[in-house]
Coordinates of N, CA, C and O in Angstrom, one line a residue:
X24 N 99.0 144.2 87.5 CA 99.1 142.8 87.0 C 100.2 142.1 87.9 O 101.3 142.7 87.9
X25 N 100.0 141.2 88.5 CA 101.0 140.1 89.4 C 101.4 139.0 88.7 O 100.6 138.0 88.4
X26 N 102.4 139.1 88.4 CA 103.3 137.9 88.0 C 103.7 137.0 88.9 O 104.3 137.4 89.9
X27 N 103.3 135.3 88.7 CA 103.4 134.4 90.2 C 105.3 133.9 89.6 O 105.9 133.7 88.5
X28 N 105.8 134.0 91.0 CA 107.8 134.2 90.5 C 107.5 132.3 90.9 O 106.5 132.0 91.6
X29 N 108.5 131.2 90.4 CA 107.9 129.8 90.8 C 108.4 129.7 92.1 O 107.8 128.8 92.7
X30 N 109.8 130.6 93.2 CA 110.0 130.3 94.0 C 109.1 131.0 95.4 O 109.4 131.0 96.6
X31 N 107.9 131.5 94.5 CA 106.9 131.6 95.5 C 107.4 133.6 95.7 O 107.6 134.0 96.9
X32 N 107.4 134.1 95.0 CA 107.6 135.5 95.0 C 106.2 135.6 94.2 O 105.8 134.9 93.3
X33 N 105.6 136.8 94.9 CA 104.3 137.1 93.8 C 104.5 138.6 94.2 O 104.1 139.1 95.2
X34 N 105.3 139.5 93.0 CA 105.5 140.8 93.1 C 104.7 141.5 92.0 O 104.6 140.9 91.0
X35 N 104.1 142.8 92.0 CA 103.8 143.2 90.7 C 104.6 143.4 89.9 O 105.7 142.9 90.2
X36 N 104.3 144.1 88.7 CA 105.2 143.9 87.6 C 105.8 145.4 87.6 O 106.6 145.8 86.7
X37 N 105.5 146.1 88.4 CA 105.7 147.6 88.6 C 106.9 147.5 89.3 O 107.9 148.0 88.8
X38 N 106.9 146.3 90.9 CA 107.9 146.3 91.5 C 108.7 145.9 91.3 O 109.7 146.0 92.0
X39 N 108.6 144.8 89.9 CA 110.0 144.2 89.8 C 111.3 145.2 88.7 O 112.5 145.2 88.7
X40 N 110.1 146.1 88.0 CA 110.8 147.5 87.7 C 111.9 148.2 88.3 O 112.9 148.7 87.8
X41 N 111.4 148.2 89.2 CA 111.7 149.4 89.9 C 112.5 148.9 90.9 O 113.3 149.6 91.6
X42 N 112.4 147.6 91.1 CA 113.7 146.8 91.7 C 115.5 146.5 91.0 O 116.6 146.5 91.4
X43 N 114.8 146.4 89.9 CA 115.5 146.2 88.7 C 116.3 147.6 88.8 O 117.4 147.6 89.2
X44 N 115.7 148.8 88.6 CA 116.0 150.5 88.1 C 116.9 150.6 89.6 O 118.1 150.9 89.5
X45 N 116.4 150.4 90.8 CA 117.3 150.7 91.8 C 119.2 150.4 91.7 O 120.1 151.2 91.5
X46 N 119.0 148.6 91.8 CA 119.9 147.9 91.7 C 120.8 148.7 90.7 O 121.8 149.1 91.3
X47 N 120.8 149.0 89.6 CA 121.4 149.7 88.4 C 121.9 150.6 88.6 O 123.0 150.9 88.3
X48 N 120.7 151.6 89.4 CA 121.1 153.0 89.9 C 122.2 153.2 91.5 O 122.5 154.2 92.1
X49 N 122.4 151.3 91.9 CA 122.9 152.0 92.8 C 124.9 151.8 92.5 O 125.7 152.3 93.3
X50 N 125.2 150.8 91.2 CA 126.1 150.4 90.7 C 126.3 151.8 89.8 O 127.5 152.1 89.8
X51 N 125.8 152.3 89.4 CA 126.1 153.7 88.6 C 127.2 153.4 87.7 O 127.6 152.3 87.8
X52 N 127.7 154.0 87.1 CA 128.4 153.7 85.9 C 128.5 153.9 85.0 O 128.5 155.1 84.6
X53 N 128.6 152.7 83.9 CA 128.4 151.9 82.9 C 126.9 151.3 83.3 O 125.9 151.7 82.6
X54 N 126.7 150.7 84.0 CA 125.7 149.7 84.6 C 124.4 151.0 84.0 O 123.5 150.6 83.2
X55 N 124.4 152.0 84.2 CA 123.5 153.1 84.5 C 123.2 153.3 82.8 O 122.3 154.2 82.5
X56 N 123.6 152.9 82.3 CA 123.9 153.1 80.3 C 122.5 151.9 79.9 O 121.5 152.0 79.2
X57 N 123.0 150.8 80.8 CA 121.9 149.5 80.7 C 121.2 149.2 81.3 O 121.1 148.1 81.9
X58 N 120.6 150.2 81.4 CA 119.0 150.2 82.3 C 117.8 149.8 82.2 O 117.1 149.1 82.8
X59 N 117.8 150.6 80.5 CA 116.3 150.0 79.9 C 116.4 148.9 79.3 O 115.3 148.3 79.2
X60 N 117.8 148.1 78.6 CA 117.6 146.8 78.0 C 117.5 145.8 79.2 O 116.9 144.8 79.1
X61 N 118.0 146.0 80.1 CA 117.8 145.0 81.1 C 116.4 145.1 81.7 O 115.8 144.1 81.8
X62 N 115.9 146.0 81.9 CA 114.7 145.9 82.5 C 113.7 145.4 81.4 O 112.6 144.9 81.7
X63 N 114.2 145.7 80.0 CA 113.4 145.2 79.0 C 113.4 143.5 78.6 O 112.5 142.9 78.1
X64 N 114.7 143.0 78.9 CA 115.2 141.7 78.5 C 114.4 141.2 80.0 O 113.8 140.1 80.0
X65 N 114.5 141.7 80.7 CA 113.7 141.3 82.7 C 112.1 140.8 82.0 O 111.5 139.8 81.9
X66 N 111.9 142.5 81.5 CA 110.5 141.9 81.2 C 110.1 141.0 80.5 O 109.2 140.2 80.9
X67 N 110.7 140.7 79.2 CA 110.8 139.6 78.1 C 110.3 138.2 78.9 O 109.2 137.6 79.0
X68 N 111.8 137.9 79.6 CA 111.8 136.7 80.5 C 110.7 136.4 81.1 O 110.2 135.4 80.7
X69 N 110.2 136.9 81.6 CA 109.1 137.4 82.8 C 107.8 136.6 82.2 O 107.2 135.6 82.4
X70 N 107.8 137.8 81.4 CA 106.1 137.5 80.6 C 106.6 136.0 80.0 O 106.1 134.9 80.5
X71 N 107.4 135.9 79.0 CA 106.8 135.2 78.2 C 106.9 133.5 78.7 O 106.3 132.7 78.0
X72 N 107.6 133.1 80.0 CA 107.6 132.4 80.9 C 105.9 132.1 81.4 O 105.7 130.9 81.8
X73 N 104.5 133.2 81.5 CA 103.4 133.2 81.4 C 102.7 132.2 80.5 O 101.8 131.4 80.8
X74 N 103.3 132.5 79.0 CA 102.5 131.5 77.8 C 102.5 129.8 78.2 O 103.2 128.8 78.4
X75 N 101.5 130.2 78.1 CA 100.1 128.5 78.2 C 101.4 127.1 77.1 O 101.7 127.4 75.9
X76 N 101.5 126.6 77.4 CA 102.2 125.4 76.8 C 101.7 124.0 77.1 O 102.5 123.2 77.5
X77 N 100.3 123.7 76.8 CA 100.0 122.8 77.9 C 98.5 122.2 77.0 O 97.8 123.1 76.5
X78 N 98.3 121.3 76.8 CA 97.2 121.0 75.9 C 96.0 120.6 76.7 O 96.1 119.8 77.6
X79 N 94.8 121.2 76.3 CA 93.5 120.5 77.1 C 92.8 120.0 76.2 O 92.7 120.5 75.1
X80 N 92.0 118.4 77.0 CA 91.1 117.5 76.3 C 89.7 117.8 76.8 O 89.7 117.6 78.0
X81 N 88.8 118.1 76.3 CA 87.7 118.7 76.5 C 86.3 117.1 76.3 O 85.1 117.2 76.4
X82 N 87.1 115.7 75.9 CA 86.1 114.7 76.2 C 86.5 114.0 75.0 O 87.2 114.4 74.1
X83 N 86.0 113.0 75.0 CA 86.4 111.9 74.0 C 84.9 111.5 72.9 O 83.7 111.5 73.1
X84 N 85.6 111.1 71.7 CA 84.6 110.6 70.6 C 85.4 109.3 70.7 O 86.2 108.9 71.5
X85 N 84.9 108.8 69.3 CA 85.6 107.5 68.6 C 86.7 108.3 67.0 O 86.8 109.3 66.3
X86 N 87.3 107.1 67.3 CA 88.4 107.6 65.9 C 87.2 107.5 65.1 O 86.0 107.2 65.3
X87 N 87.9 107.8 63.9 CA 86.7 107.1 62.4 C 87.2 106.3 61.8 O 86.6 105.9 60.8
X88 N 88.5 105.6 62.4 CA 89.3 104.2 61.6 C 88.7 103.1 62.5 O 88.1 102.1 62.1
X89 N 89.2 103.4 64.1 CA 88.7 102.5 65.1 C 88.3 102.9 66.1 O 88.9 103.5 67.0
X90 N 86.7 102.4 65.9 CA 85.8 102.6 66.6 C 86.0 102.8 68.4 O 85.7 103.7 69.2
X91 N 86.5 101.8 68.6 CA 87.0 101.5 70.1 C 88.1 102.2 70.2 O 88.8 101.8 71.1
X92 N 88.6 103.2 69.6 CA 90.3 103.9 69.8 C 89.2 105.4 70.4 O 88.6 105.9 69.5
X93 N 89.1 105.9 71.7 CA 88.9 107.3 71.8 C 89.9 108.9 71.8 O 90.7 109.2 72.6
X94 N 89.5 109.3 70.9 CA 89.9 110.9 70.6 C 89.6 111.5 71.0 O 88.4 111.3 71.3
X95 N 90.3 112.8 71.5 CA 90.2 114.0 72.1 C 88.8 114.6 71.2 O 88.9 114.6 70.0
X96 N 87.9 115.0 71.5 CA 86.8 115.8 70.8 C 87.5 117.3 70.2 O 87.3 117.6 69.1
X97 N 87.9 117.7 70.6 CA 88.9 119.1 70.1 C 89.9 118.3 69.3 O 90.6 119.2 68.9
X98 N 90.4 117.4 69.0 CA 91.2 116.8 68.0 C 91.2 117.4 66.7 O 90.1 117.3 66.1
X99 N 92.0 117.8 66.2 CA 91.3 117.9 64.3 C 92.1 117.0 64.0 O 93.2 116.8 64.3
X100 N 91.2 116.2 62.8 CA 91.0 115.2 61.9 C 91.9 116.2 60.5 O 91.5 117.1 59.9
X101 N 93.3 115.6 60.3 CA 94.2 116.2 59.3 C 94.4 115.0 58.3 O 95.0 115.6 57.5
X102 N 94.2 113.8 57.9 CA 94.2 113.1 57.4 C 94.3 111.8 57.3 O 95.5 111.4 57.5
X103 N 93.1 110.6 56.8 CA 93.7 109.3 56.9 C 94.1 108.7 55.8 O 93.7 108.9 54.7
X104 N 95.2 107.7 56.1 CA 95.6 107.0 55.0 C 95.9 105.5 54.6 O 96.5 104.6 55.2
X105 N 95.2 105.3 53.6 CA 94.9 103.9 53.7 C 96.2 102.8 52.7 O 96.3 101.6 52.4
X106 N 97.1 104.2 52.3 CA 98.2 103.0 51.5 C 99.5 103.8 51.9 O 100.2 104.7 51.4
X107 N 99.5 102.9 53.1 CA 100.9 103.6 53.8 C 102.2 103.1 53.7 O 102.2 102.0 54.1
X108 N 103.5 103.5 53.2 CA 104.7 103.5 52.6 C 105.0 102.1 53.8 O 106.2 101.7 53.6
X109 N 104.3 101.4 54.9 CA 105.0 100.9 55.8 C 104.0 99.2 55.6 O 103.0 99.0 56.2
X110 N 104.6 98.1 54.9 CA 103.3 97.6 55.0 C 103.1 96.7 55.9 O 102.6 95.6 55.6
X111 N 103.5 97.0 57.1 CA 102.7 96.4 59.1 C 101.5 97.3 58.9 O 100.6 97.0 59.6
X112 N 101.1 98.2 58.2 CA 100.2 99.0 58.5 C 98.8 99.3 57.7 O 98.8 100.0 56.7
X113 N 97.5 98.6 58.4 CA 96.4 98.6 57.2 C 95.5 100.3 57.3 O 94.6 100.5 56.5
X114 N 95.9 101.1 58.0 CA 95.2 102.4 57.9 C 95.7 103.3 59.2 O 96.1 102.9 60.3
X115 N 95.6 104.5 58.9 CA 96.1 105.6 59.9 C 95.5 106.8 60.0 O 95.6 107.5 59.0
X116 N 94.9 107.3 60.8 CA 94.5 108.5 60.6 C 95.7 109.7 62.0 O 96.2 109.6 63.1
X117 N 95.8 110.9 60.7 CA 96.6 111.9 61.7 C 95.7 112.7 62.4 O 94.5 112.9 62.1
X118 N 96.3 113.2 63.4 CA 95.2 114.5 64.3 C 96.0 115.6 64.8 O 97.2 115.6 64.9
X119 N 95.4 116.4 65.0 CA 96.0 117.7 65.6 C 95.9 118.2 66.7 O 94.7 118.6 66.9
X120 N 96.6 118.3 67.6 CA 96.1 119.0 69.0 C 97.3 119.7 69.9 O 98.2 119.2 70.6
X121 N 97.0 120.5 69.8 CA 98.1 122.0 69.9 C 99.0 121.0 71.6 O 98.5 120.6 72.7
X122 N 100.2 121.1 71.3 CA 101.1 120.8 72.4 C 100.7 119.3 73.0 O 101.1 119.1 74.1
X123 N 100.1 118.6 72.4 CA 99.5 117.2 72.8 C 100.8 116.1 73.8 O 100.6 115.4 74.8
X124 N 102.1 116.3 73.0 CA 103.2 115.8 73.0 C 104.0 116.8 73.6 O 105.1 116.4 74.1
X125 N 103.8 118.4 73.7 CA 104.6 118.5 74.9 C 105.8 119.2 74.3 O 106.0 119.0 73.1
X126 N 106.4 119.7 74.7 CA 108.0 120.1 73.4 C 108.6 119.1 73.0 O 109.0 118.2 73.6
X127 N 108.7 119.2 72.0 CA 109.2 118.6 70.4 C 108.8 116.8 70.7 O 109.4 115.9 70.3
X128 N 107.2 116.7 71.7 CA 107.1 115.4 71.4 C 107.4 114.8 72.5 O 106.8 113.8 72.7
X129 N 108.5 115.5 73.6 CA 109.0 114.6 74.4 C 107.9 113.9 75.3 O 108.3 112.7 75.3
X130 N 106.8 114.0 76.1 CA 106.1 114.0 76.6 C 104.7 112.9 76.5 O 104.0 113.2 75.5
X131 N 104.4 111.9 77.2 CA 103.6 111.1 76.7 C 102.3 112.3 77.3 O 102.7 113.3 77.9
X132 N 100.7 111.9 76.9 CA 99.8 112.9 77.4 C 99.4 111.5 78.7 O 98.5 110.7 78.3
X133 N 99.7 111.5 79.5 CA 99.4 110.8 80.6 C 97.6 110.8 80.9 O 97.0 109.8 81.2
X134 N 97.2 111.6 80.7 CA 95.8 111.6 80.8 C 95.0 110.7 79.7 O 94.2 109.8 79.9
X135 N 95.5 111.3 78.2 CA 95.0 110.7 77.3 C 95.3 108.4 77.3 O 94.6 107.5 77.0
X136 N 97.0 108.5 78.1 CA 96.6 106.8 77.6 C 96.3 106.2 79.1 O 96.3 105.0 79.4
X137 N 95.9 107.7 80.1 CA 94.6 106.7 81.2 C 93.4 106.4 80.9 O 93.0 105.5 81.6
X138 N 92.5 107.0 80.0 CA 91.9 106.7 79.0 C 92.0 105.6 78.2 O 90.9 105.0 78.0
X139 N 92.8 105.2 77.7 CA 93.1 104.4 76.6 C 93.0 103.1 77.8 O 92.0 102.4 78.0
X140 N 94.0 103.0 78.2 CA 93.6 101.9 79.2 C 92.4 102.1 80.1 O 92.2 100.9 80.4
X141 N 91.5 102.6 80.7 CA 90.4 102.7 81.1 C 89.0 102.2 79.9 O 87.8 102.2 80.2
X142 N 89.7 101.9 78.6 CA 88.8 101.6 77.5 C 89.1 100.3 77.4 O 88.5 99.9 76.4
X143 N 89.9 99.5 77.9 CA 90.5 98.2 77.8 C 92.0 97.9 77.2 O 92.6 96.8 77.3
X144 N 92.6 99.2 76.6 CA 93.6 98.8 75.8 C 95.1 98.8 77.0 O 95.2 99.2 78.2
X145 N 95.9 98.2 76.2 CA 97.0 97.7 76.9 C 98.3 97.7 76.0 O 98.6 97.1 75.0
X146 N 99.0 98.7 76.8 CA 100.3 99.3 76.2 C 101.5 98.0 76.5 O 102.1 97.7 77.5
X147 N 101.7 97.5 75.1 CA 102.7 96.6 74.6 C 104.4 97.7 75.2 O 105.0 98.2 74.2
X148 N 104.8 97.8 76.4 CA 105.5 98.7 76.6 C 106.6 98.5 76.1 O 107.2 99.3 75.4
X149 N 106.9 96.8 76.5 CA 108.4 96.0 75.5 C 109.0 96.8 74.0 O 110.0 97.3 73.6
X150 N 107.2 96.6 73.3 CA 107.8 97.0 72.3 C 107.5 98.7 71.9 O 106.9 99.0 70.8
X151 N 107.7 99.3 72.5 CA 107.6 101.2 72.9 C 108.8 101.4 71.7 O 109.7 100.6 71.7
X152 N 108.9 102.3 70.8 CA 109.7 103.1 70.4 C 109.7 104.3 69.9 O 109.3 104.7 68.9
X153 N 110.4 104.8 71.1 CA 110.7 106.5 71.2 C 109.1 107.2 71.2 O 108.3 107.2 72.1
X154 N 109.0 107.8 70.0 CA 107.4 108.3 70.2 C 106.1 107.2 69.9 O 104.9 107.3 70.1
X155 N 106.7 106.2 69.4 CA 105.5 105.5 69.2 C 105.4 104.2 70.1 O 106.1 103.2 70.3
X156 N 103.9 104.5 70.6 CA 103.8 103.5 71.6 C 102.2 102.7 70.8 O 101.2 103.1 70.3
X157 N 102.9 101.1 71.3 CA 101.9 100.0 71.1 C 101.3 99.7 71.8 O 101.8 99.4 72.9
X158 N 100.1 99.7 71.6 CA 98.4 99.1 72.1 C 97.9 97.7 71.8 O 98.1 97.2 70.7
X159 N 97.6 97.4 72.2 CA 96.5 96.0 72.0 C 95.2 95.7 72.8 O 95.0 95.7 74.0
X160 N 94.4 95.4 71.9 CA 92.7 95.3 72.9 C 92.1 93.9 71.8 O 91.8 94.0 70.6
X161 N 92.0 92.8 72.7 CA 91.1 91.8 72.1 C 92.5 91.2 70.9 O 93.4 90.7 71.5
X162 N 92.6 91.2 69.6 CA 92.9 90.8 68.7 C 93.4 92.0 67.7 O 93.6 91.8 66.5
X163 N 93.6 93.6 68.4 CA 93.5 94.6 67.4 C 94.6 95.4 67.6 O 94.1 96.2 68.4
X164 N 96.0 95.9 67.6 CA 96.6 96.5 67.5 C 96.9 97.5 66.8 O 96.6 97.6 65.6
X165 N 97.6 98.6 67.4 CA 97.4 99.9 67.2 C 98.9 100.7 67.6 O 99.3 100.3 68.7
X166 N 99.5 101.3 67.1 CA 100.5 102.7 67.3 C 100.2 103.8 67.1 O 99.7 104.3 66.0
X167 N 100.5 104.2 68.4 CA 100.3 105.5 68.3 C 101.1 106.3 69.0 O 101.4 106.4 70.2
X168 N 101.6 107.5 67.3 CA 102.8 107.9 67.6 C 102.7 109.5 68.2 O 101.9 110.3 67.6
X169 N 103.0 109.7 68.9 CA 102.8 111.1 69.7 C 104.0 112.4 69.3 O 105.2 112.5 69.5
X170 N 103.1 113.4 68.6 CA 104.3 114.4 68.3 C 103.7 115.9 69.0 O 102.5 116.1 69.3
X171 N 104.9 117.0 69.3 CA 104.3 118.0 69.8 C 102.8 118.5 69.2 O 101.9 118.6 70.1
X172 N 102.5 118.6 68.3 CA 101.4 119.1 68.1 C 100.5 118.4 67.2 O 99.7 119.1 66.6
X173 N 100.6 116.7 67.0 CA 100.2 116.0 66.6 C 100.0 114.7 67.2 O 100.7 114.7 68.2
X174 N 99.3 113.4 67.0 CA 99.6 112.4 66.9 C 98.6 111.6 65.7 O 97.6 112.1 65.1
X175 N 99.3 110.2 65.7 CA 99.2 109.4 64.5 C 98.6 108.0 65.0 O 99.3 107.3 65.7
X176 N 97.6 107.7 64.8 CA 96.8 106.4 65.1 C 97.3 105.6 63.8 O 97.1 106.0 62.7
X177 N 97.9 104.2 64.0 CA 97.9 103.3 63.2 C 97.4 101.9 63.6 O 97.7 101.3 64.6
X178 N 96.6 101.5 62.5 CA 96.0 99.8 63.0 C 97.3 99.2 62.5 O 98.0 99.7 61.6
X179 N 97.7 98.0 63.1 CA 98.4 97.3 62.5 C 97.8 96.2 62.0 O 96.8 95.8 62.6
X180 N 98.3 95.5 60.9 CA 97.8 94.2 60.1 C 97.8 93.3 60.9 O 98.8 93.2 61.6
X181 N 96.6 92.3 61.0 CA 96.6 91.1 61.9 C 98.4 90.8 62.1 O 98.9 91.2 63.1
X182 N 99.1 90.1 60.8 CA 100.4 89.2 60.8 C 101.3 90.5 60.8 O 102.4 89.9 60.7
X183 N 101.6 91.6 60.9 CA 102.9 92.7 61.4 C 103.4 92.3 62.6 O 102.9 92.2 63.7
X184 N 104.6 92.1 62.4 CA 105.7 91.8 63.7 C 105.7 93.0 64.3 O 105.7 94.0 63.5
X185 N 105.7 93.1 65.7 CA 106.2 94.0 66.5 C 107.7 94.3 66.9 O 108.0 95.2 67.7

């Protein structure tokens, strides 16, 4: 199995063993006592640097609140709500999509709001806050708030201040 290193090392995982077991063995010691946690904490690092962190969109439907808003087709539909504690807001549906947002959110899905604008909509940037970013198409506004492994479509009410 070849582990790709990012500064462009592609060693097996045998040799980085046994690079590791040298080094140790040639400091002898103490060093020689912490052999196998290091080569074990090595491998830890290693591998789990591997796991996929990264969300794929596999094609677009329509929301079921707004028609003209396109969703990820692998989206899951976790719930909408039509009497929301915020009242700028006439309906929301949540969705699910593993890493959408990126660690803890930070992350807009750049793909997803080239799409969004390639459907006509137009990111009110001014008024952007933190995860939640504003849309407008025609007469219809929208936030949508982007979390790691979620996001939140809301219409906003014709008269809601931005």
């Amino acid at each position: 199995m070849n582990l790709h290193n990012p500064h462009g090392c592609n060693l097996p995982l045998t040799h980085c063993v046994y690079l590791i077991d040298d080094f140790l063995e040639e400091r002898g010691g103490c060093l020689k006592n912490l052999r196998i946690p290091v080569i074990l904490l090595t491998l830890l690092l290693i591998t789990s640097g591997c796991a996929s962190a990264t969300y794929e969109i596999t094609g677009y439907t329509s929301s079921s609140i707004i028609a003209d808003i396109p969703v990820p087709t692998n989206a899951k539909s976790l719930k909408v709500t039509t009497d929301s504690a915020n009242p700028n807001i006439k309906i929301s549906e949540t969705y699910e999509l593993k890493h959408i947002g990126g660690e803890q959110g930070l992350y807009t899905p750049a793909d997803y709001f080239q799409k969004l604008h390639d459907e006509g909509w137009v990111e009110l940037e001014e008024n952007r806050m933190g995860h939640v970013h504003f849309l407008k198409k025609n007469d219809t506004v929208v936030a949508i708030e982007i979390r790691e492994d979620t996001f939140e479509i809301h219409e906003m009410k014709k008269d809601a201040p931005l």
